[in-house]
mmCIF file of C-alpha atoms in Angstrom:
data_model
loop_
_atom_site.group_PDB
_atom_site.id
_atom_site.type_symbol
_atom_site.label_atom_id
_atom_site.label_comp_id
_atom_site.label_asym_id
_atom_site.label_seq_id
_atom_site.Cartn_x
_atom_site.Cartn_y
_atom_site.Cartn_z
ATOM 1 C CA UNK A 1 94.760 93.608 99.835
ATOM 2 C CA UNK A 2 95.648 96.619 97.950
ATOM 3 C CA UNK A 3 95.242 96.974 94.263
ATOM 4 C CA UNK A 4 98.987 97.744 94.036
ATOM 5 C CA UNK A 5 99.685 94.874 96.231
ATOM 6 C CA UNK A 6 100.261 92.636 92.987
ATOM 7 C CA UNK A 7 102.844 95.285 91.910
ATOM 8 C CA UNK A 8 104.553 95.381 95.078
ATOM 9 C CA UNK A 9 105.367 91.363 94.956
ATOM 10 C CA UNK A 10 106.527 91.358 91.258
ATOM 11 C CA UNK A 11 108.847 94.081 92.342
ATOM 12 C CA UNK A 12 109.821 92.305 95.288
ATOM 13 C CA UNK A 13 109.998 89.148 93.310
ATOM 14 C CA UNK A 14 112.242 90.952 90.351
ATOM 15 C CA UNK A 15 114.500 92.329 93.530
ATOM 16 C CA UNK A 16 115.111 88.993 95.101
ATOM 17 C CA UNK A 17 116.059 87.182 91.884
ATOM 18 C CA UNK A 18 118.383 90.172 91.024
ATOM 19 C CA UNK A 19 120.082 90.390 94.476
ATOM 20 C CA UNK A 20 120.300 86.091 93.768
ATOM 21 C CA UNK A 21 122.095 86.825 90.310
ATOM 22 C CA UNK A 22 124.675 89.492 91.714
ATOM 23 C CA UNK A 23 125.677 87.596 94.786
ATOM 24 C CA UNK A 24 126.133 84.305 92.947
ATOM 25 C CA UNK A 25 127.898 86.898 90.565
ATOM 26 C CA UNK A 26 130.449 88.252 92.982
ATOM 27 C CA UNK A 27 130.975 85.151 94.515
ATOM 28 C CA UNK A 28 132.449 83.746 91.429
ATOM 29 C CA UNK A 29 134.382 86.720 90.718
ATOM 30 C CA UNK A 30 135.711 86.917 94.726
ATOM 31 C CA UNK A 31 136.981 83.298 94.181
ATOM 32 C CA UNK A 32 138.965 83.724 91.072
ATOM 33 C CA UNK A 33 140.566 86.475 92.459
ATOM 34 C CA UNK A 34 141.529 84.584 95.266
ATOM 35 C CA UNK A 35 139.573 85.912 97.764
ATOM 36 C CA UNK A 36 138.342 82.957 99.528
ATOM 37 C CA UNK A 37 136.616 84.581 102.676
ATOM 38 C CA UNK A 38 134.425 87.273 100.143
ATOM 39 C CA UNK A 39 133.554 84.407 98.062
ATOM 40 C CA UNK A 40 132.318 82.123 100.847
ATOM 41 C CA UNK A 41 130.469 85.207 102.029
ATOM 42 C CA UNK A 42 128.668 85.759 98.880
ATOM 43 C CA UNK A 43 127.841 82.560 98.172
ATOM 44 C CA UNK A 44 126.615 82.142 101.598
ATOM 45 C CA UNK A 45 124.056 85.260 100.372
ATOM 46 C CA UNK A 46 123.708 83.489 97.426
ATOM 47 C CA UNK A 47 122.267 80.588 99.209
ATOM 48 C CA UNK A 48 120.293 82.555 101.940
ATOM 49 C CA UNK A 49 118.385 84.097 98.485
ATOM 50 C CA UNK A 50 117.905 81.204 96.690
ATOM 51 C CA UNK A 51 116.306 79.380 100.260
ATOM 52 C CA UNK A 52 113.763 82.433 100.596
ATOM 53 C CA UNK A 53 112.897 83.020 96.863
ATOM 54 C CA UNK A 54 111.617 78.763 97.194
ATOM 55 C CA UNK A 55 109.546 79.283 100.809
ATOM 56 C CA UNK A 56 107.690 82.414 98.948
ATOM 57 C CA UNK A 57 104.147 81.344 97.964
ATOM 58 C CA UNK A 58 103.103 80.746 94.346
ATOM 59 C CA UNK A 59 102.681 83.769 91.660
ATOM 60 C CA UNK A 60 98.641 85.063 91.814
ATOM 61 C CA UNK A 61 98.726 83.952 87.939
ATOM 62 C CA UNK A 62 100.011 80.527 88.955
ATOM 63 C CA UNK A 63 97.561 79.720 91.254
ATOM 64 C CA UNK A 64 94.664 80.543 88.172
ATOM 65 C CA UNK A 65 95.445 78.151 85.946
#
């Protein structure tokens, strides 16, 4: 690989978790406005994120130690 590979998955990494965080964010706020179809749809994203961020393979540091 690349020696900015390593860069490239933290940053991908970092993206993920914050596209998790403001998708489980709007969802929340779509539902207490009453907006039950946006909030199903978010949370829906919300899940999608989570599912990938679990199936991607251990950190390079984890697998060190």
């Amino acid at each position: 690989m690349a020696p900015s590979a390593p860069r490239f998955d933290a940053f991908g990494r970092f993206l993920l978790r914050g596209l998790r965080i403001g998708a489980s964010t709007a969802s929340i706020v779509e539902l207490l406005r009453g907006d039950t179809t946006g909030g199903i749809a978010a949370g829906a994203a919300w899940l999608l994120f989570l599912q990938v961020e679990r199936r991607l393979p251990p950190k390079a540091q984890d697998e060190q130690l």
